[in-house]
Coordinates of C-alpha atoms in Angstrom, one line a residue:
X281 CA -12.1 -46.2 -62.9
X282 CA -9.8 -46.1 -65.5
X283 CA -11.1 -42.3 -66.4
X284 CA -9.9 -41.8 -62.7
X285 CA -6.7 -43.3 -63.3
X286 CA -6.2 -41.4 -66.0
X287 CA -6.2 -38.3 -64.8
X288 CA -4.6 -38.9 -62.0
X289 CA -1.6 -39.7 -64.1
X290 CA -2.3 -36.2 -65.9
X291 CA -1.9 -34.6 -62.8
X292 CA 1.5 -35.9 -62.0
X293 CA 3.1 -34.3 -64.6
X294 CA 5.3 -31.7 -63.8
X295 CA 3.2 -28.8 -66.1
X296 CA 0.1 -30.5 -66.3
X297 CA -2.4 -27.5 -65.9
X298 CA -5.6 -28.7 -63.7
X299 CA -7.7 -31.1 -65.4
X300 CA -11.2 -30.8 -66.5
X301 CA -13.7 -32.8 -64.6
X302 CA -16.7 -31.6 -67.0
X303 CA -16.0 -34.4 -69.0
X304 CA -16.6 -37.4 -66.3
X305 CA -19.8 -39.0 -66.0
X306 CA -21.7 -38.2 -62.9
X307 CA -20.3 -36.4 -59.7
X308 CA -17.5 -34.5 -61.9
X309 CA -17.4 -31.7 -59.2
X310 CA -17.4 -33.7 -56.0
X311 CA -14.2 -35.7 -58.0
X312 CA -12.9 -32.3 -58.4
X313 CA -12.4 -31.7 -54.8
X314 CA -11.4 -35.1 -54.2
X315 CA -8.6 -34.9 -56.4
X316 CA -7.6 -31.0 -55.4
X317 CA -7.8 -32.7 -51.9
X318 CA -4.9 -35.2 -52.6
X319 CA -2.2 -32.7 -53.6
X320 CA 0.4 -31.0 -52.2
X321 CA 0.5 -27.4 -51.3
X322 CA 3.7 -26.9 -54.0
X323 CA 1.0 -28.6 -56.4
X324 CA -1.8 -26.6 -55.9
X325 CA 0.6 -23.7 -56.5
X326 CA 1.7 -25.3 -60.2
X327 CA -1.8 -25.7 -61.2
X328 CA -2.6 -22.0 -60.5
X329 CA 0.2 -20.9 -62.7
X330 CA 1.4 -20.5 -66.3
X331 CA 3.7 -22.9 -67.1
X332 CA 6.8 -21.1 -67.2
X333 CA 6.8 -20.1 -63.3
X334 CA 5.5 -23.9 -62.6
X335 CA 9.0 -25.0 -63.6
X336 CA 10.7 -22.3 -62.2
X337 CA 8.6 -23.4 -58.5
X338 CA 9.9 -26.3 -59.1
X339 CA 13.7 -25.8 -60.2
X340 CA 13.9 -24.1 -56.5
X341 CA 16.2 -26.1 -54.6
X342 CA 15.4 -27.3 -50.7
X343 CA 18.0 -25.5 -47.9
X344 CA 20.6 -27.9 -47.1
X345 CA 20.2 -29.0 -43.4
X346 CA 23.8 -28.7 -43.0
X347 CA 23.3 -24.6 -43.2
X348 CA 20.9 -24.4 -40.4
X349 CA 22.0 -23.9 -36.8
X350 CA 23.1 -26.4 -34.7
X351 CA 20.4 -27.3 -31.8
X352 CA 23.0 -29.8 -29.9
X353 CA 25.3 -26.7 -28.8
X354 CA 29.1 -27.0 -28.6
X355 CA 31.1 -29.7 -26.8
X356 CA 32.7 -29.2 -23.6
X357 CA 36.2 -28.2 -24.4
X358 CA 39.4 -28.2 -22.6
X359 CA 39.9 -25.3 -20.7
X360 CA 36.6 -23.9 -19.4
X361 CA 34.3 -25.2 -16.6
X362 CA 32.2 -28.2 -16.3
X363 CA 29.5 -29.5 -14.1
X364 CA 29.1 -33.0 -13.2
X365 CA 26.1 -34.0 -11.0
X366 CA 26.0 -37.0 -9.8
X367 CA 23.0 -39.8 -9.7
X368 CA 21.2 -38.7 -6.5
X369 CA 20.7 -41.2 -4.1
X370 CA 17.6 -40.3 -1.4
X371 CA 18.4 -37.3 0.0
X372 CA 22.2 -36.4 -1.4
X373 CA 22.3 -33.8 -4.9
X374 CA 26.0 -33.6 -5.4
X375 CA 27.1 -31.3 -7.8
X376 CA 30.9 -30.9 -8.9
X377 CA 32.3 -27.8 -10.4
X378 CA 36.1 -28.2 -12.2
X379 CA 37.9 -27.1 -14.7
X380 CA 39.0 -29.0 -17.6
X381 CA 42.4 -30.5 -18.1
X382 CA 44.0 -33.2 -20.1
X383 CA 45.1 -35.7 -18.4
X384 CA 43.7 -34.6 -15.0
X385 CA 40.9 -36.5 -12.8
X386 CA 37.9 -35.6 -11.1
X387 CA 37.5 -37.0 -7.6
X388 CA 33.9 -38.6 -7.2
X389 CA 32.6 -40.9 -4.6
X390 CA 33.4 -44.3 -5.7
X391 CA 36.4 -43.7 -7.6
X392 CA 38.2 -41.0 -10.2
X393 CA 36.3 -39.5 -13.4
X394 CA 39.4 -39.1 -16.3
X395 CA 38.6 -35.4 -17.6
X396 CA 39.3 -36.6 -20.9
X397 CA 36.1 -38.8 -21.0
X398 CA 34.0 -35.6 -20.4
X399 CA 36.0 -33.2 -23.2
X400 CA 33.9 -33.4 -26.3
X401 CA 30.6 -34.6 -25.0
X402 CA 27.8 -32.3 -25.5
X403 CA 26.4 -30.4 -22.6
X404 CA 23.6 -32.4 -21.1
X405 CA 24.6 -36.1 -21.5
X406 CA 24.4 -38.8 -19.2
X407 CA 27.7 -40.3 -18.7
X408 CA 27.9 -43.9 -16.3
X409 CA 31.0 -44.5 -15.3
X410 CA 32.8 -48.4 -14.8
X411 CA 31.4 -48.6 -11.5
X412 CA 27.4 -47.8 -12.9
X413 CA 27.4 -44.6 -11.6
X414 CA 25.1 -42.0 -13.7
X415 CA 26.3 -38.7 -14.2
X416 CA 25.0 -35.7 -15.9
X417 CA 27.6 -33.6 -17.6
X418 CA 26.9 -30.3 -18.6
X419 CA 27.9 -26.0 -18.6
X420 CA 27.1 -24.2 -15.2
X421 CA 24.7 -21.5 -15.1
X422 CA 26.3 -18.4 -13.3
X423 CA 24.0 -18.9 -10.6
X424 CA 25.8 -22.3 -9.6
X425 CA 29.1 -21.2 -10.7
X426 CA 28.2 -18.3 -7.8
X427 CA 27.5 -21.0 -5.3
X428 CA 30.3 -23.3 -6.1
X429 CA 33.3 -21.1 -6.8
X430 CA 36.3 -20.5 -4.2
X431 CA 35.1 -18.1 -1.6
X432 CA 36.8 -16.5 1.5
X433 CA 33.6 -13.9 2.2
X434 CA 30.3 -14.8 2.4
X435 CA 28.4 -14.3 -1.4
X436 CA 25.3 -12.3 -2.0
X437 CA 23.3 -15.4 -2.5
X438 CA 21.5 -15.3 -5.8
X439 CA 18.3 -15.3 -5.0
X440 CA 19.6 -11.7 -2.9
X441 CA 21.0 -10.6 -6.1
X442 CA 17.8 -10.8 -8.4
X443 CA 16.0 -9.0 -5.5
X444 CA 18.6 -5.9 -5.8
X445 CA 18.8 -5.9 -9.9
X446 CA 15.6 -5.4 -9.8
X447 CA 15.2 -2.8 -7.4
X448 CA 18.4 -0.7 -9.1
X449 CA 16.6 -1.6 -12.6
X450 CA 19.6 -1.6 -14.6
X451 CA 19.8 -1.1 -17.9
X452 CA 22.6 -2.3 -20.6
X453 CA 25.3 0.7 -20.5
X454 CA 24.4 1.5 -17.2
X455 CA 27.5 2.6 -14.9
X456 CA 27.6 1.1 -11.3
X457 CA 29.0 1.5 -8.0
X458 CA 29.8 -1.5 -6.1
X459 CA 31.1 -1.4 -2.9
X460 CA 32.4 -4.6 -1.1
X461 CA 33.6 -7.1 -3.6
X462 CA 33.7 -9.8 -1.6
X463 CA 34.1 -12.9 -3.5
X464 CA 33.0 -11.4 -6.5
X465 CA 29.5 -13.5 -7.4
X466 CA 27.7 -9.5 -7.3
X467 CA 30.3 -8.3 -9.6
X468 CA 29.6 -10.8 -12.2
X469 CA 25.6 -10.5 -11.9
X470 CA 26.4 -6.8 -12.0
X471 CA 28.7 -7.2 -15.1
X472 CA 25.9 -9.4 -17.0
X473 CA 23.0 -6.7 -16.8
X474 CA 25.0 -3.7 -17.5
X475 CA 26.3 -5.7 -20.5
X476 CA 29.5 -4.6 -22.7
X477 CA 29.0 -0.8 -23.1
X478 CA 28.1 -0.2 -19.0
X479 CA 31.0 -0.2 -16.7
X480 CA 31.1 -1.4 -13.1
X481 CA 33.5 0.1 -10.4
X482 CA 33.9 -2.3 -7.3
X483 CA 35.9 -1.4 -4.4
X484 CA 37.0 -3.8 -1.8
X485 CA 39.0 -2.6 1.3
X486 CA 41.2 -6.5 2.2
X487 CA 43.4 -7.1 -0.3
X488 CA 42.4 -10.9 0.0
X489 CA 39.2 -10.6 -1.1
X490 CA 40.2 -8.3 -3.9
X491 CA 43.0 -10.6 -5.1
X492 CA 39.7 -13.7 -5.2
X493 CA 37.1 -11.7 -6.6
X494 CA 39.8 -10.8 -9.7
X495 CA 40.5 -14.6 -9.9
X496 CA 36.9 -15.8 -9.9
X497 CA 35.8 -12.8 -12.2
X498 CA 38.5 -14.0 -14.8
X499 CA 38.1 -17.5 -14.8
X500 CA 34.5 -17.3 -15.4
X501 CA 35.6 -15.1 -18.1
X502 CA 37.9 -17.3 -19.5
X503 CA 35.7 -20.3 -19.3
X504 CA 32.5 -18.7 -21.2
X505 CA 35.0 -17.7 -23.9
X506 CA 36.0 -21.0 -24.6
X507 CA 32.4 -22.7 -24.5
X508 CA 30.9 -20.3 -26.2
X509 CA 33.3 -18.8 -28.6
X510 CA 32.4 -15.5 -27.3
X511 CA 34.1 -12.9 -25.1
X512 CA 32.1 -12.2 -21.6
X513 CA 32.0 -8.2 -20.9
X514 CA 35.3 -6.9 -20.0
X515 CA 33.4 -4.1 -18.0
X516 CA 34.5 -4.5 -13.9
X517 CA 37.1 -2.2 -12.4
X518 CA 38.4 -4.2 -9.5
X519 CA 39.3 -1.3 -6.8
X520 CA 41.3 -1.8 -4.1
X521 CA 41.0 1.0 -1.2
X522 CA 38.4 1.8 1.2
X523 CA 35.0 3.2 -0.4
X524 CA 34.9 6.2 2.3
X525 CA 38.5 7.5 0.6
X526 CA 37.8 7.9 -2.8
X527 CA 35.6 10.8 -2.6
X528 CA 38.4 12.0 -5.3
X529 CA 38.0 9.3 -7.5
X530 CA 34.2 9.9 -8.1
X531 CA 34.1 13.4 -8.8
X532 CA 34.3 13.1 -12.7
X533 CA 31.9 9.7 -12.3
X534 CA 27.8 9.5 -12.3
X535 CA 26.5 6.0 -11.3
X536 CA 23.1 5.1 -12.4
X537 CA 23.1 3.2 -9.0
X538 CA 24.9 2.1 -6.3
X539 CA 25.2 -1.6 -4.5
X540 CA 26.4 -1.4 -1.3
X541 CA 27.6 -4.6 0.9
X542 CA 29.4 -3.9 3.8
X543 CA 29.4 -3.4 7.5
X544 CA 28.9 -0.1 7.5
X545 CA 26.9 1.3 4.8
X546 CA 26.0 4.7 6.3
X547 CA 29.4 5.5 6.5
X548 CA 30.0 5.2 2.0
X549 CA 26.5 7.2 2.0
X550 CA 28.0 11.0 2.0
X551 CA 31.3 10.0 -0.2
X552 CA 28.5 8.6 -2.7
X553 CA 26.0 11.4 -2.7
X554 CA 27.4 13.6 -5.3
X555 CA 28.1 11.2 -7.7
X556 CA 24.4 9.0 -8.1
X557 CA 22.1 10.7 -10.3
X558 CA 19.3 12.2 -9.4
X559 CA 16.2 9.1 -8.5
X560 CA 19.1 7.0 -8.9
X561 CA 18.6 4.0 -6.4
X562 CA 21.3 2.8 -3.5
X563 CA 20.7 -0.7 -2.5
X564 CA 22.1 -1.8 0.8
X565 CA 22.5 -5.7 1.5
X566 CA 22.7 -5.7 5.3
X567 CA 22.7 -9.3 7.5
X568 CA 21.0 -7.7 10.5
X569 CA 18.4 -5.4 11.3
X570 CA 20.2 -3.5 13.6
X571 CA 22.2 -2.7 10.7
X572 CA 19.5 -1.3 9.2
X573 CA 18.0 0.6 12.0
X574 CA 21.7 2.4 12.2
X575 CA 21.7 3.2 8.5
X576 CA 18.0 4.7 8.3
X577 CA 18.9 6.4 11.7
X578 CA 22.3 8.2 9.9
X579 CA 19.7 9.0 7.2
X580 CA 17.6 11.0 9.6
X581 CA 20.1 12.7 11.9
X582 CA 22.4 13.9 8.7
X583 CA 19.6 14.7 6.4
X584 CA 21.0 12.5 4.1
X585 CA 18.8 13.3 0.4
X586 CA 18.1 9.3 0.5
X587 CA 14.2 7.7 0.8
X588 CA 13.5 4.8 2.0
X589 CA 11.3 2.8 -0.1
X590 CA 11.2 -0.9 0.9
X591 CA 13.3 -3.2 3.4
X592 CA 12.6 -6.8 2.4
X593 CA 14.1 -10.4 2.9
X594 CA 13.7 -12.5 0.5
X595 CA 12.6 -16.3 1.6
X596 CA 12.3 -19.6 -1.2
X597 CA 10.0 -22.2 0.0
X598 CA 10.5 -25.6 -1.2
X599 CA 8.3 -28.2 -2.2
X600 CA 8.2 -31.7 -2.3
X601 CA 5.6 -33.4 -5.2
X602 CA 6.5 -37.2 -6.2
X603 CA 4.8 -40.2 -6.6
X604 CA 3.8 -42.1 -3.8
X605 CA 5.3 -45.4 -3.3
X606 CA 3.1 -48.5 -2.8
X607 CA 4.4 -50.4 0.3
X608 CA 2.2 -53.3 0.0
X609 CA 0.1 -53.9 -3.0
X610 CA -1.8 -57.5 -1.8
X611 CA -3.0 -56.2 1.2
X612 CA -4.1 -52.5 1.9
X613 CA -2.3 -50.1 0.0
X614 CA 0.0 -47.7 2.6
X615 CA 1.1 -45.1 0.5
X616 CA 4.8 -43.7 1.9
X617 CA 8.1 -41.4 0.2
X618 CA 11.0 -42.4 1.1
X619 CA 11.8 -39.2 2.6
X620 CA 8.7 -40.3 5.0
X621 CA 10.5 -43.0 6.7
X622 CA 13.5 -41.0 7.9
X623 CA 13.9 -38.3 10.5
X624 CA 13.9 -34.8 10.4
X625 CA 17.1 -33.6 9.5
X626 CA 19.7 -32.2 12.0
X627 CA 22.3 -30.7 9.1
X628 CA 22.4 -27.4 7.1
X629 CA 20.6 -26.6 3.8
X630 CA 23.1 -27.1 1.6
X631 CA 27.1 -29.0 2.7
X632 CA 29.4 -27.2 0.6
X633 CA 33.4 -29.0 0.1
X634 CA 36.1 -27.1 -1.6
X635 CA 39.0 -29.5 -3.5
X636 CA 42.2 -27.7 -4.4
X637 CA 41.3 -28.5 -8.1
X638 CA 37.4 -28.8 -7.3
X639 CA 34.6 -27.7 -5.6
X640 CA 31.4 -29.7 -4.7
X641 CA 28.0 -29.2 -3.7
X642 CA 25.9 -31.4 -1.6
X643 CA 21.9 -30.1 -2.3
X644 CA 19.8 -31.5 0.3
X645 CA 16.6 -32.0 -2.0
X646 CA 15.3 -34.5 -2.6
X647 CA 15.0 -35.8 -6.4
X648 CA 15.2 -38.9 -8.2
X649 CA 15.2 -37.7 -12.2
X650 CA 18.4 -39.1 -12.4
X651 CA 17.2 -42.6 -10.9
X652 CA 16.9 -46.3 -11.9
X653 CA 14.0 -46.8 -9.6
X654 CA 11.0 -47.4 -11.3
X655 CA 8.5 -48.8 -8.7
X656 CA 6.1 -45.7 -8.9
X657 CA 2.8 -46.2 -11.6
X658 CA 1.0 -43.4 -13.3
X659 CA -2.2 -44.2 -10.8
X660 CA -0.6 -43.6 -7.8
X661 CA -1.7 -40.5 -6.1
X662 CA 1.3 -38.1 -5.8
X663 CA 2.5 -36.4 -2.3
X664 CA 2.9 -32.7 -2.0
X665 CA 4.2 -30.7 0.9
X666 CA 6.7 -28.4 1.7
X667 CA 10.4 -29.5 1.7
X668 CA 11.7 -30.5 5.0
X669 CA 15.0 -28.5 3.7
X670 CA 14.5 -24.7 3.2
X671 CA 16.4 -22.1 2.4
X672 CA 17.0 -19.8 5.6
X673 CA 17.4 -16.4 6.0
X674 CA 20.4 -14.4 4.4
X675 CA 19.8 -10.9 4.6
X676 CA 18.0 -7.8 4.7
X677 CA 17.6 -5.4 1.6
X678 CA 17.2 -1.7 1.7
X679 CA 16.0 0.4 -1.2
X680 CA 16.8 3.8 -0.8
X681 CA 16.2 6.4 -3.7
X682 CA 18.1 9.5 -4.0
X683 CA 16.2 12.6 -3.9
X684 CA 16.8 16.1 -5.4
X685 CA 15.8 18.4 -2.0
X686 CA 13.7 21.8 -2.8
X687 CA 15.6 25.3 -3.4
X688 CA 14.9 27.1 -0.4

């Protein structure tokens, strides 16, 4: 034992070379590996080499944790956009989109949230409020910012617009053709993929929704470069003038694709022709399929160089997976969710309110992460089914690819 000791206290020293076991009675190889067993990799190392580059492994000084990146993010700032959802109660998801202010208030049920207690909390904390309320603050994703923004024309819903990104397959420094600005939510997908050296030319015939899709374009804008100390693409050309005029305009252009929404597609089709590139793709987001019928039949009868390729809809089914509840444990278990006991509902999807300062979104799914209601154990089976609340239909999507007729 005190052979073992011994060396062990040999091997502590900083340039102690590794020690010879020959020398120990008995077992002197199995101690060997015993001992080589108990050291640290940055040991093992020392003991392989001379003694001059021992010291200099260990003169090498740790990375300060103070260089490394941040993993909590930055705090929410005055200035840019915050979302605050609030602790959902059965059925109701409310989410509430505003801008920061000093000094200003956000209007939640129950009472007023001070913006100032939301300024320099990190995205993704819990916040109760005086009254016990739980809310989540955190940054919205464009997707909700799409949804929740000021709108006066119905938005190419986002589960529309992944459908038609991926169908034009853009490409950063692509240049695209938008026609129909609306409210602007396609512009800003369309701004995202094409990134900072593509360029995106959206024309909108009414002023008003020209004048909105500027102002929701900017302030999303704004708000990213305050959160994340970053400028968002300055890469959208907000048109106003009517798409079937600017034949002109296009002349000197060539769009890697084209996005049309509006009433009458077939009517942009031969003012676009000449400028989309060869194989280039037009995609058409049309809310009937009459509409669609009348474009493919403009096709036909003008011998328009466009093939159709697809006409979809795209559909989201919800489901429903929580923990069944135990009604009555003495007696026979009846196994129920809350959204069992009540009837089948008789509103829309999603409730939408706009605030002059504020907008607000009333999801109708059901989910109780943000709950205090712990009566559900790990052994109770768990209920799946579809969602009661589904996502209807919005549109119809129509790929057509631009093709380069023979000589004759």
């Amino acid at each position: 034992m005190r052979a073992w000791r011994s060396l062990w206290r040999r091997a502590a020293a900083p340039s102690a070379p590794f020690p010879s076991f020959s020398s120990l009675p008995g077992g002197g190889e199995r101690r060997r590996r015993a001992w080589e067993a108990s050291l640290s990799p940055l040991e093992r190392v020392r003991g392989l080499l001379a003694r001059e580059e021992a010291a200099a492994v260990t003169d090498v000084a740790p990375v300060p944790v103070a260089d490394a990146a941040p993993a909590a993010g930055s705090p929410l700032r005055a200035g840019e956009l915050a979302l605050v959802e609030l602790s959902r109660r059965q059925r109701d998801a409310l989410k509430l989109l505003c801008r920061l202010a000093a000094g200003a208030t956000l209007a939640i049920p129950g009472g007023l949230l001070p913006h100032d207690d939301i300024v320099g909390r990190l995205p993704g904390q819990l916040v109760r409020t005086a009254g016990g309320l739980k809310l989540l603050v955190r940054r919205p994703s464009l997707e909700e910012y799409a949804l929740l923004m000021t709108r006066s024309a119905t938005i190419a819903y986002p589960k529309d617009v992944s459908a038609m990104l991926t169908m034009m397959d853009l490409h950063p420094g692509d240049t695209v053709l938008e026609s129909g600005s609306g409210s602007g939510a396609l512009s800003l997908f369309l701004s995202r993929a094409v990134g900072s050296k593509g360029r995106v030319l959206s024309y909108e015939i009414r002023e008003d929704h020209h004048s909105l899709a500027k102002k929701n374009y900017r302030q999303w804008r704004s708000s990213w470069e305050i959160g994340h100390m970053e400028e968002w693409p300055d890469n959208v050309d907000f048109i106003h003038k009517d798409i079937t005029t600017a034949a002109e305009d296009m002349k000197s252009v060539t769009f890697d694709a084209v996005v049309l929404d509006m009433l009458n597609p077939q009517a942009a089709l031969p003012v676009i022709r000449p400028s989309l590139k060869h194989g280039g793709v037009c995609a058409v987001y049309l809310a009937n399929i009459t509409q669609v019928i009348a474009l493919l039949d403009r096709i036909r009868i003008c011998k328009l160089p466009f093939l159709c390729e697809k006409i979809i809809d795209v559909t989201h089914r919800k489901w429903l997976i929580i923990p069944a509840k135990i009604k009555n444990s003495k007696s026979t278990q009846i196994m129920e969710t809350q959204e069992n006991t009540e009837e089948e509902p008789q509103q829309k999807e999603q409730e939408e309110i706009h605030f002059q300062d504020q907008a607000v979104l009333r999801g109708s799914e059901y989910d109780e992460s943000l709950s205090d209601n712990a009566e559900t154990c790990s052994s109770v089976p768990y209920v799946a089914r579809p969602s009661y609340w589904q996502d209807s239909h919005s549109a119809f999507l129509t790929k057509l690819r631009k093709f380069q007729p023979p000589l004759s």
